[in-house]
Amino acid sequence: MVRFTVHRLVRAIITLVMVSLLTFVLLQLAPGNFADLSAITSGATMTAQGQRDEVMSSFTARYGDQVPAWQQYLIFMKGAVTWDMGPSYKYPSLTVEGIIAGAFPVSATIAVLAVALALLVAVPIGVLAARRRNGWLDNLLMFLVTIGNSVPNYLMGAFLLIILVGRLNLLPSGGWDGPLNMVMPVIALAIGPMAVLARYVRSAVIETLREEYVTTAIAKGGPGRTIMVRHVLRNSLIPVVTVVGPIVASLMAGTVFIETMFRIPGLGQYFTGAATSRDMPLLMGTTLFFAALLVITNVVVDVSYGILDPRTRMERRPA
Amino acid sequence: MSTRRQVLQWGGLAGGVSLVAGCGFSGNKPNGTGGDDGGGGSSTLTIEGPVLPTLDPQVISNGMWMVNRGLIEGMLMQTDDGTDVQPASAESWDVSDDGRVYTFHLREANWSDGSPVTADDFMFAYERLLEPKSSGAGVTLGANSYVSSLGIKNALQFQQGIVEDWAEVGVKAPDEKTIEITLETPNQGFLMGMTHASMCPLPKKVLEEHEAEWELPENIITNGPFTVEATQTNVSMTLVKNPEYWDADNVDLDQINYRMNDGTATPTLVPFENGEVDIMSVGDAAMLLRFQNEPELQGKLHSAKPGSIYYLALLHSKNETLSDIRIRQALSLAMGRDTAAKSVPLVEPTTSLVPQSVAGWDESVTNPEDIDKAKQLLADAGYPDGKGLPTITILNGGNPSPMITTIMSNWETNLGIKVANDAVESGVYVQKRSALNDANYIGFYFGSFAAELNWSKWVGSLWSPTFTKPFSLSAKDYQEYLDLQKSDLKPAELTKQLNEIADERCSDEVKQFAELTDKASKTVDPDEATEAFKIAAKAREDCFIFLPIAQGSYHFAVNERVTGFHPRPTGDQYYYKTLGVK
């Protein structure tokens, strides 16, 4: 188990280094720099090219005056490892680590709540559909699931905004002042995972229902509900665990539309804003953070899966 | 196994709960931004506007406009309609007979912590702004480029490293309450230029103590009508009345809840219609149409005077077809601006690069459309009925405006030429605008400008001679110009050599425009200066390097309970000081 975990961790570190290198190289190759883009997006474009170069060199001063790109990379990575990545270009009064520390809990909350809501709805739907397999209820539920899977979260967000706020005036349209602000973003984000998870639960339950121990339990004459919950559902959820982890992690990274639509101070806005404005420290910092989040989630899932089901451990001792 | 599983289960649950508990509602929580009370209390307004990544007035971002709107007050403010200046931190000012020396007398005023505003705060801010490396503490991103239009003696030279001694720059503080500014030449746009955010004072002691973090709510002090109580980055900002403000008696509002909306999500009027928001800027075409068509929204749209120009600018290309001025003129005369402007609500066609609201504007600075003449010019250039002319491309960042697609179809119909649109990501747009593009890529880029309404700004600063010259260089000379930019020369020497290429090798039309602008800038009498600028403006139109399309304005949805809302065409749009509630 220890060797298994160490092996996964080493691979995780290699992945992170590769991600950081790729991000840095792509950013170097991308056209335009922070000074050029700021001048454009704020409508002030009369700055002479020479002056913009000056401005850019004052930004990169933290990374040494006129140092080659590979040195900038190393200096940034040192900062990343020591959790001291310096100020963002776009938000000069905030450090990259400060931005991540402040915004991540917000994104994470929305993501965790959305997945929790998705699970609450998806598990009963999946079980019901599996038990009524190929019946009209199954077909109806799976039809709804397909629709849920096809509607992008920002469209769902816009629907909710128009109906719950525009028509019914039940909720504040956005902001981050209290639990009411979470309702619409959480629902909008939950729809997609809900559909995915319902499908997973359905097929897992169908699969488990075919297992011999279920047949045995039924033959023993146990009550249907107990068999369903204790034998079928519990074992069916093992494959679902592997899907939930990455869904949570990707939701934490990918909620930019929802965050801007509902004015939520999460990481997604910083992440995409850093890419479009070529804010090197912030983009590198947030990308690495998200990559680490995904990698760690996968390691945790792998390890926990190994614990839950010893058959899946990668390295088997010789028989 | 079951114990391990339980540990995992409970661990996961505990993790989830702690996450939710730490979701950050506490801390900088703004008051009253919910939708319960129709925008807050009786003297509170809720205003929606763009995201403010920083509040540094010397960094080009939407934050600098917020500073100017009501946080930090410069020596002068604009009048309600934005056509003139009025005293602000400066009580009065004198101008020397030759129009070159301005002496500003600061009033007795305090920062929000009670400490006095002194000439030192202004001097500190100006030196930080003009520092060649754009300041060591914090970065004055590009805002120092605005200074060029003020014409302060040696300011540009200091910024470019040609003059190294700050004492040689024409900004002095003879005593604690006086600022003396010396100009290179008289400048009729100078006083208006002093209302720009980059010319605001900065609280020296706070910047020295907190450096880049001076602008955080816990550190910032202001000398304007409001001060910052709380901020949620990217989401909201709470401003409260500054009791130390010198004119606090004339400030009606106690609080402003500023909601940030970055505009990339679905644009919607829902918060305004709900009464959650009292003032919001409206730029989206579909939203503007609603104000024209829906009775319940009638009278709630307020617009500033037109103060922005949409234009096409020549792209540099290895293919020099468009260096023939007749072709560019033909394209301008056959653009079909009427239909192009109609494709966007509340935009007017124009054939001038100067907005019609600038005092003294008349038809003499325009080149009216004439399709027959355009066809003749094209034929004279060797492309009768557009035959043989390479495809003309219109480059733009993001989604193309309907104006672009209309112009494309107008050119195809009126001149028989082929037109393409190249809609690209902002970074690519920036790169292609200044690159020497391949031979199969000729045309124009689409852009827009907004600025204060005076001649020296719209002729001497926007599309200025210095900016225009490189556009008229031959492909070979422009390549040399670009290569030189990449060299390791010191800034002062680089600027000198770049200027040499641009000055000597630009086209004759541009040289004439430069000479006329220079003459206008040096004219002391305001009326004579206006006439001189008009002649220079027409000379610029006749270069056909920048083709004006339309003029636009800022539009705002304003709740009926709001009083004292005076929109202006400059970037700061309106002042918070005069706002009130019925």
PDB file of N, CA and C in Angstrom, chain B residues 458-531:
ATOM      1  N   TRP B 458      -8.288  65.554 -29.577  1.00  0.00           N
ATOM      2  CA  TRP B 458      -8.718  64.731 -30.710  1.00  0.00           C
ATOM      3  C   TRP B 458      -7.831  64.877 -31.943  1.00  0.00           C
ATOM      4  N   VAL B 459      -6.996  65.928 -31.949  1.00  0.00           N
ATOM      5  CA  VAL B 459      -6.089  66.072 -33.098  1.00  0.00           C
ATOM      6  C   VAL B 459      -4.635  65.844 -32.670  1.00  0.00           C
ATOM      7  N   GLY B 460      -4.258  66.467 -31.530  1.00  0.00           N
ATOM      8  CA  GLY B 460      -2.855  66.394 -31.126  1.00  0.00           C
ATOM      9  C   GLY B 460      -2.511  65.169 -30.300  1.00  0.00           C
ATOM     10  N   SER B 461      -3.537  64.465 -29.782  1.00  0.00           N
ATOM     11  CA  SER B 461      -3.234  63.346 -28.880  1.00  0.00           C
ATOM     12  C   SER B 461      -3.730  62.018 -29.434  1.00  0.00           C
ATOM     13  N   LEU B 462      -5.018  61.960 -29.834  1.00  0.00           N
ATOM     14  CA  LEU B 462      -5.518  60.730 -30.455  1.00  0.00           C
ATOM     15  C   LEU B 462      -5.167  60.769 -31.938  1.00  0.00           C
ATOM     16  N   TRP B 463      -4.726  59.671 -32.502  1.00  0.00           N
ATOM     17  CA  TRP B 463      -4.232  59.619 -33.892  1.00  0.00           C
ATOM     18  C   TRP B 463      -3.308  60.809 -34.141  1.00  0.00           C
ATOM     19  N   SER B 464      -2.411  61.046 -33.198  1.00  0.00           N
ATOM     20  CA  SER B 464      -1.509  62.196 -33.280  1.00  0.00           C
ATOM     21  C   SER B 464      -0.521  61.996 -34.428  1.00  0.00           C
ATOM     22  N   PRO B 465       0.200  63.043 -34.805  1.00  0.00           N
ATOM     23  CA  PRO B 465       1.208  62.879 -35.856  1.00  0.00           C
ATOM     24  C   PRO B 465       2.210  61.769 -35.520  1.00  0.00           C
ATOM     25  N   THR B 466       2.684  61.727 -34.264  1.00  0.00           N
ATOM     26  CA  THR B 466       3.660  60.699 -33.882  1.00  0.00           C
ATOM     27  C   THR B 466       3.071  59.305 -34.094  1.00  0.00           C
ATOM     28  N   PHE B 467       1.809  59.145 -33.763  1.00  0.00           N
ATOM     29  CA  PHE B 467       1.151  57.847 -33.903  1.00  0.00           C
ATOM     30  C   PHE B 467       0.908  57.530 -35.384  1.00  0.00           C
ATOM     31  N   THR B 468       0.604  58.566 -36.165  1.00  0.00           N
ATOM     32  CA  THR B 468       0.204  58.363 -37.557  1.00  0.00           C
ATOM     33  C   THR B 468       1.385  58.037 -38.469  1.00  0.00           C
ATOM     34  N   LYS B 469       2.514  58.674 -38.202  1.00  0.00           N
ATOM     35  CA  LYS B 469       3.653  58.558 -39.133  1.00  0.00           C
ATOM     36  C   LYS B 469       4.019  57.129 -39.507  1.00  0.00           C
ATOM     37  N   PRO B 470       4.202  56.211 -38.546  1.00  0.00           N
ATOM     38  CA  PRO B 470       4.620  54.847 -38.936  1.00  0.00           C
ATOM     39  C   PRO B 470       3.626  54.160 -39.881  1.00  0.00           C
ATOM     40  N   PHE B 471       2.352  54.570 -39.844  1.00  0.00           N
ATOM     41  CA  PHE B 471       1.365  53.929 -40.722  1.00  0.00           C
ATOM     42  C   PHE B 471       1.633  54.224 -42.194  1.00  0.00           C
ATOM     43  N   SER B 472       2.358  55.313 -42.459  1.00  0.00           N
ATOM     44  CA  SER B 472       2.570  55.680 -43.856  1.00  0.00           C
ATOM     45  C   SER B 472       3.957  55.272 -44.353  1.00  0.00           C
ATOM     46  N   LEU B 473       4.694  54.529 -43.547  1.00  0.00           N
ATOM     47  CA  LEU B 473       6.019  54.074 -43.996  1.00  0.00           C
ATOM     48  C   LEU B 473       5.856  52.968 -45.042  1.00  0.00           C
ATOM     49  N   SER B 474       6.825  52.863 -45.935  1.00  0.00           N
ATOM     50  CA  SER B 474       6.800  51.747 -46.889  1.00  0.00           C
ATOM     51  C   SER B 474       7.062  50.449 -46.133  1.00  0.00           C
ATOM     52  N   ALA B 475       6.766  49.326 -46.775  1.00  0.00           N
ATOM     53  CA  ALA B 475       6.951  48.027 -46.102  1.00  0.00           C
ATOM     54  C   ALA B 475       8.401  47.861 -45.648  1.00  0.00           C
ATOM     55  N   LYS B 476       9.327  48.283 -46.497  1.00  0.00           N
ATOM     56  CA  LYS B 476      10.758  48.118 -46.180  1.00  0.00           C
ATOM     57  C   LYS B 476      11.125  48.980 -44.966  1.00  0.00           C
ATOM     58  N   ASP B 477      10.676  50.246 -45.000  1.00  0.00           N
ATOM     59  CA  ASP B 477      10.998  51.141 -43.890  1.00  0.00           C
ATOM     60  C   ASP B 477      10.323  50.683 -42.593  1.00  0.00           C
ATOM     61  N   TYR B 478       9.105  50.172 -42.704  1.00  0.00           N
ATOM     62  CA  TYR B 478       8.415  49.734 -41.490  1.00  0.00           C
ATOM     63  C   TYR B 478       9.115  48.511 -40.893  1.00  0.00           C
ATOM     64  N   GLN B 479       9.635  47.640 -41.773  1.00  0.00           N
ATOM     65  CA  GLN B 479      10.393  46.479 -41.276  1.00  0.00           C
ATOM     66  C   GLN B 479      11.606  46.956 -40.482  1.00  0.00           C
ATOM     67  N   GLU B 480      12.260  47.993 -41.030  1.00  0.00           N
ATOM     68  CA  GLU B 480      13.434  48.540 -40.352  1.00  0.00           C
ATOM     69  C   GLU B 480      13.019  49.118 -38.990  1.00  0.00           C
ATOM     70  N   TYR B 481      11.882  49.792 -38.979  1.00  0.00           N
ATOM     71  CA  TYR B 481      11.323  50.396 -37.770  1.00  0.00           C
ATOM     72  C   TYR B 481      11.073  49.313 -36.709  1.00  0.00           C
ATOM     73  N   LEU B 482      10.470  48.188 -37.152  1.00  0.00           N
ATOM     74  CA  LEU B 482      10.173  47.088 -36.218  1.00  0.00           C
ATOM     75  C   LEU B 482      11.462  46.444 -35.704  1.00  0.00           C
ATOM     76  N   ASP B 483      12.423  46.263 -36.615  1.00  0.00           N
ATOM     77  CA  ASP B 483      13.696  45.649 -36.208  1.00  0.00           C
ATOM     78  C   ASP B 483      14.389  46.512 -35.155  1.00  0.00           C
ATOM     79  N   LEU B 484      14.309  47.837 -35.388  1.00  0.00           N
ATOM     80  CA  LEU B 484      14.946  48.758 -34.452  1.00  0.00           C
ATOM     81  C   LEU B 484      14.299  48.657 -33.062  1.00  0.00           C
ATOM     82  N   GLN B 485      12.987  48.456 -33.033  1.00  0.00           N
ATOM     83  CA  GLN B 485      12.278  48.341 -31.744  1.00  0.00           C
ATOM     84  C   GLN B 485      12.807  47.173 -30.918  1.00  0.00           C
ATOM     85  N   LYS B 486      13.263  46.142 -31.613  1.00  0.00           N
ATOM     86  CA  LYS B 486      13.748  44.957 -30.891  1.00  0.00           C
ATOM     87  C   LYS B 486      15.208  45.086 -30.476  1.00  0.00           C
ATOM     88  N   SER B 487      15.872  46.177 -30.878  1.00  0.00           N
ATOM     89  CA  SER B 487      17.300  46.302 -30.588  1.00  0.00           C
ATOM     90  C   SER B 487      17.520  46.585 -29.098  1.00  0.00           C
ATOM     91  N   ASP B 488      18.785  46.544 -28.697  1.00  0.00           N
ATOM     92  CA  ASP B 488      19.117  46.718 -27.277  1.00  0.00           C
ATOM     93  C   ASP B 488      19.435  48.165 -26.909  1.00  0.00           C
ATOM     94  N   LEU B 489      19.075  49.097 -27.788  1.00  0.00           N
ATOM     95  CA  LEU B 489      19.408  50.502 -27.519  1.00  0.00           C
ATOM     96  C   LEU B 489      18.723  50.987 -26.243  1.00  0.00           C
ATOM     97  N   LYS B 490      19.346  51.976 -25.597  1.00  0.00           N
ATOM     98  CA  LYS B 490      18.727  52.572 -24.414  1.00  0.00           C
ATOM     99  C   LYS B 490      17.458  53.317 -24.847  1.00  0.00           C
ATOM    100  N   PRO B 491      16.446  53.431 -23.949  1.00  0.00           N
ATOM    101  CA  PRO B 491      15.167  54.028 -24.345  1.00  0.00           C
ATOM    102  C   PRO B 491      15.304  55.368 -25.053  1.00  0.00           C
ATOM    103  N   ALA B 492      16.173  56.246 -24.526  1.00  0.00           N
ATOM    104  CA  ALA B 492      16.289  57.581 -25.108  1.00  0.00           C
ATOM    105  C   ALA B 492      16.793  57.498 -26.546  1.00  0.00           C
ATOM    106  N   GLU B 493      17.831  56.692 -26.749  1.00  0.00           N
ATOM    107  CA  GLU B 493      18.421  56.566 -28.078  1.00  0.00           C
ATOM    108  C   GLU B 493      17.442  55.866 -29.021  1.00  0.00           C
ATOM    109  N   LEU B 494      16.742  54.859 -28.485  1.00  0.00           N
ATOM    110  CA  LEU B 494      15.765  54.114 -29.295  1.00  0.00           C
ATOM    111  C   LEU B 494      14.673  55.067 -29.803  1.00  0.00           C
ATOM    112  N   THR B 495      14.130  55.854 -28.871  1.00  0.00           N
ATOM    113  CA  THR B 495      13.077  56.790 -29.255  1.00  0.00           C
ATOM    114  C   THR B 495      13.583  57.741 -30.333  1.00  0.00           C
ATOM    115  N   LYS B 496      14.804  58.220 -30.151  1.00  0.00           N
ATOM    116  CA  LYS B 496      15.372  59.171 -31.105  1.00  0.00           C
ATOM    117  C   LYS B 496      15.466  58.538 -32.498  1.00  0.00           C
ATOM    118  N   GLN B 497      16.002  57.331 -32.542  1.00  0.00           N
ATOM    119  CA  GLN B 497      16.197  56.687 -33.853  1.00  0.00           C
ATOM    120  C   GLN B 497      14.863  56.311 -34.507  1.00  0.00           C
ATOM    121  N   LEU B 498      13.901  55.870 -33.683  1.00  0.00           N
ATOM    122  CA  LEU B 498      12.575  55.529 -34.222  1.00  0.00           C
ATOM    123  C   LEU B 498      11.925  56.778 -34.810  1.00  0.00           C
ATOM    124  N   ASN B 499      12.034  57.891 -34.049  1.00  0.00           N
ATOM    125  CA  ASN B 499      11.445  59.139 -34.533  1.00  0.00           C
ATOM    126  C   ASN B 499      12.079  59.595 -35.833  1.00  0.00           C
ATOM    127  N   GLU B 500      13.394  59.370 -35.937  1.00  0.00           N
ATOM    128  CA  GLU B 500      14.092  59.772 -37.168  1.00  0.00           C
ATOM    129  C   GLU B 500      13.510  59.057 -38.380  1.00  0.00           C
ATOM    130  N   ILE B 501      13.337  57.748 -38.246  1.00  0.00           N
ATOM    131  CA  ILE B 501      12.774  56.977 -39.369  1.00  0.00           C
ATOM    132  C   ILE B 501      11.375  57.493 -39.697  1.00  0.00           C
ATOM    133  N   ALA B 502      10.547  57.634 -38.657  1.00  0.00           N
ATOM    134  CA  ALA B 502       9.153  58.038 -38.874  1.00  0.00           C
ATOM    135  C   ALA B 502       9.070  59.451 -39.456  1.00  0.00           C
ATOM    136  N   ASP B 503       9.867  60.372 -38.910  1.00  0.00           N
ATOM    137  CA  ASP B 503       9.797  61.768 -39.367  1.00  0.00           C
ATOM    138  C   ASP B 503      10.247  61.919 -40.815  1.00  0.00           C
ATOM    139  N   GLU B 504      11.344  61.248 -41.134  1.00  0.00           N
ATOM    140  CA  GLU B 504      11.942  61.473 -42.456  1.00  0.00           C
ATOM    141  C   GLU B 504      11.257  60.689 -43.571  1.00  0.00           C
ATOM    142  N   ARG B 505      10.746  59.516 -43.253  1.00  0.00           N
ATOM    143  CA  ARG B 505      10.271  58.661 -44.343  1.00  0.00           C
ATOM    144  C   ARG B 505       8.754  58.532 -44.428  1.00  0.00           C
ATOM    145  N   CYS B 506       8.017  59.255 -43.572  1.00  0.00           N
ATOM    146  CA  CYS B 506       6.558  59.165 -43.666  1.00  0.00           C
ATOM    147  C   CYS B 506       6.082  59.886 -44.929  1.00  0.00           C
ATOM    148  N   SER B 507       4.824  59.681 -45.296  1.00  0.00           N
ATOM    149  CA  SER B 507       4.331  60.248 -46.551  1.00  0.00           C
ATOM    150  C   SER B 507       4.195  61.774 -46.449  1.00  0.00           C
ATOM    151  N   ASP B 508       4.122  62.426 -47.606  1.00  0.00           N
ATOM    152  CA  ASP B 508       4.029  63.887 -47.625  1.00  0.00           C
ATOM    153  C   ASP B 508       2.748  64.373 -46.947  1.00  0.00           C
ATOM    154  N   GLU B 509       1.634  63.622 -47.140  1.00  0.00           N
ATOM    155  CA  GLU B 509       0.373  64.032 -46.525  1.00  0.00           C
ATOM    156  C   GLU B 509       0.503  64.043 -44.997  1.00  0.00           C
ATOM    157  N   VAL B 510       1.160  63.028 -44.470  1.00  0.00           N
ATOM    158  CA  VAL B 510       1.301  62.930 -43.017  1.00  0.00           C
ATOM    159  C   VAL B 510       2.238  64.027 -42.504  1.00  0.00           C
ATOM    160  N   LYS B 511       3.298  64.306 -43.314  1.00  0.00           N
ATOM    161  CA  LYS B 511       4.212  65.388 -42.914  1.00  0.00           C
ATOM    162  C   LYS B 511       3.446  66.702 -42.793  1.00  0.00           C
ATOM    163  N   GLN B 512       2.548  66.921 -43.747  1.00  0.00           N
ATOM    164  CA  GLN B 512       1.776  68.165 -43.726  1.00  0.00           C
ATOM    165  C   GLN B 512       0.854  68.204 -42.498  1.00  0.00           C
ATOM    166  N   PHE B 513       0.222  67.072 -42.213  1.00  0.00           N
ATOM    167  CA  PHE B 513      -0.636  66.971 -41.026  1.00  0.00           C
ATOM    168  C   PHE B 513       0.181  67.285 -39.766  1.00  0.00           C
ATOM    169  N   ALA B 514       1.408  66.757 -39.706  1.00  0.00           N
ATOM    170  CA  ALA B 514       2.252  66.975 -38.534  1.00  0.00           C
ATOM    171  C   ALA B 514       2.601  68.452 -38.390  1.00  0.00           C
ATOM    172  N   GLU B 515       2.942  69.089 -39.511  1.00  0.00           N
ATOM    173  CA  GLU B 515       3.311  70.508 -39.447  1.00  0.00           C
ATOM    174  C   GLU B 515       2.120  71.360 -39.000  1.00  0.00           C
ATOM    175  N   LEU B 516       0.947  71.053 -39.548  1.00  0.00           N
ATOM    176  CA  LEU B 516      -0.248  71.829 -39.193  1.00  0.00           C
ATOM    177  C   LEU B 516      -0.625  71.633 -37.724  1.00  0.00           C
ATOM    178  N   THR B 517      -0.466  70.422 -37.234  1.00  0.00           N
ATOM    179  CA  THR B 517      -0.785  70.147 -35.823  1.00  0.00           C
ATOM    180  C   THR B 517       0.182  70.885 -34.906  1.00  0.00           C
ATOM    181  N   ASP B 518       1.446  70.860 -35.297  1.00  0.00           N
ATOM    182  CA  ASP B 518       2.462  71.540 -34.510  1.00  0.00           C
ATOM    183  C   ASP B 518       2.142  73.036 -34.426  1.00  0.00           C
ATOM    184  N   LYS B 519       1.729  73.595 -35.572  1.00  0.00           N
ATOM    185  CA  LYS B 519       1.391  75.018 -35.616  1.00  0.00           C
ATOM    186  C   LYS B 519       0.181  75.301 -34.707  1.00  0.00           C
ATOM    187  N   ALA B 520      -0.820  74.436 -34.798  1.00  0.00           N
ATOM    188  CA  ALA B 520      -2.018  74.627 -33.974  1.00  0.00           C
ATOM    189  C   ALA B 520      -1.677  74.560 -32.493  1.00  0.00           C
ATOM    190  N   SER B 521      -0.816  73.624 -32.137  1.00  0.00           N
ATOM    191  CA  SER B 521      -0.452  73.437 -30.718  1.00  0.00           C
ATOM    192  C   SER B 521       0.223  74.679 -30.151  1.00  0.00           C
ATOM    193  N   LYS B 522       0.937  75.413 -31.024  1.00  0.00           N
ATOM    194  CA  LYS B 522       1.694  76.566 -30.534  1.00  0.00           C
ATOM    195  C   LYS B 522       0.877  77.858 -30.564  1.00  0.00           C
ATOM    196  N   THR B 523      -0.380  77.769 -31.019  1.00  0.00           N
ATOM    197  CA  THR B 523      -1.202  78.979 -31.109  1.00  0.00           C
ATOM    198  C   THR B 523      -1.789  79.309 -29.739  1.00  0.00           C
ATOM    199  N   VAL B 524      -1.578  80.561 -29.295  1.00  0.00           N
ATOM    200  CA  VAL B 524      -2.010  80.942 -27.943  1.00  0.00           C
ATOM    201  C   VAL B 524      -3.495  81.301 -27.911  1.00  0.00           C
ATOM    202  N   ASP B 525      -3.948  82.110 -28.855  1.00  0.00           N
ATOM    203  CA  ASP B 525      -5.346  82.548 -28.847  1.00  0.00           C
ATOM    204  C   ASP B 525      -6.280  81.354 -29.070  1.00  0.00           C
ATOM    205  N   PRO B 526      -7.238  81.120 -28.152  1.00  0.00           N
ATOM    206  CA  PRO B 526      -8.076  79.914 -28.240  1.00  0.00           C
ATOM    207  C   PRO B 526      -8.848  79.800 -29.554  1.00  0.00           C
ATOM    208  N   ASP B 527      -9.419  80.896 -30.032  1.00  0.00           N
ATOM    209  CA  ASP B 527     -10.200  80.827 -31.274  1.00  0.00           C
ATOM    210  C   ASP B 527      -9.305  80.506 -32.466  1.00  0.00           C
ATOM    211  N   GLU B 528      -8.157  81.164 -32.484  1.00  0.00           N
ATOM    212  CA  GLU B 528      -7.222  80.894 -33.581  1.00  0.00           C
ATOM    213  C   GLU B 528      -6.729  79.453 -33.515  1.00  0.00           C
ATOM    214  N   ALA B 529      -6.496  78.976 -32.284  1.00  0.00           N
ATOM    215  CA  ALA B 529      -6.026  77.591 -32.117  1.00  0.00           C
ATOM    216  C   ALA B 529      -7.072  76.608 -32.646  1.00  0.00           C
ATOM    217  N   THR B 530      -8.353  76.884 -32.342  1.00  0.00           N
ATOM    218  CA  THR B 530      -9.407  75.996 -32.826  1.00  0.00           C
ATOM    219  C   THR B 530      -9.391  75.935 -34.351  1.00  0.00           C
ATOM    220  N   GLU B 531      -9.308  77.106 -34.979  1.00  0.00           N
ATOM    221  CA  GLU B 531      -9.287  77.122 -36.449  1.00  0.00           C
ATOM    222  C   GLU B 531      -8.084  76.347 -36.975  1.00  0.00           C
TER     223      GLU B 531
END
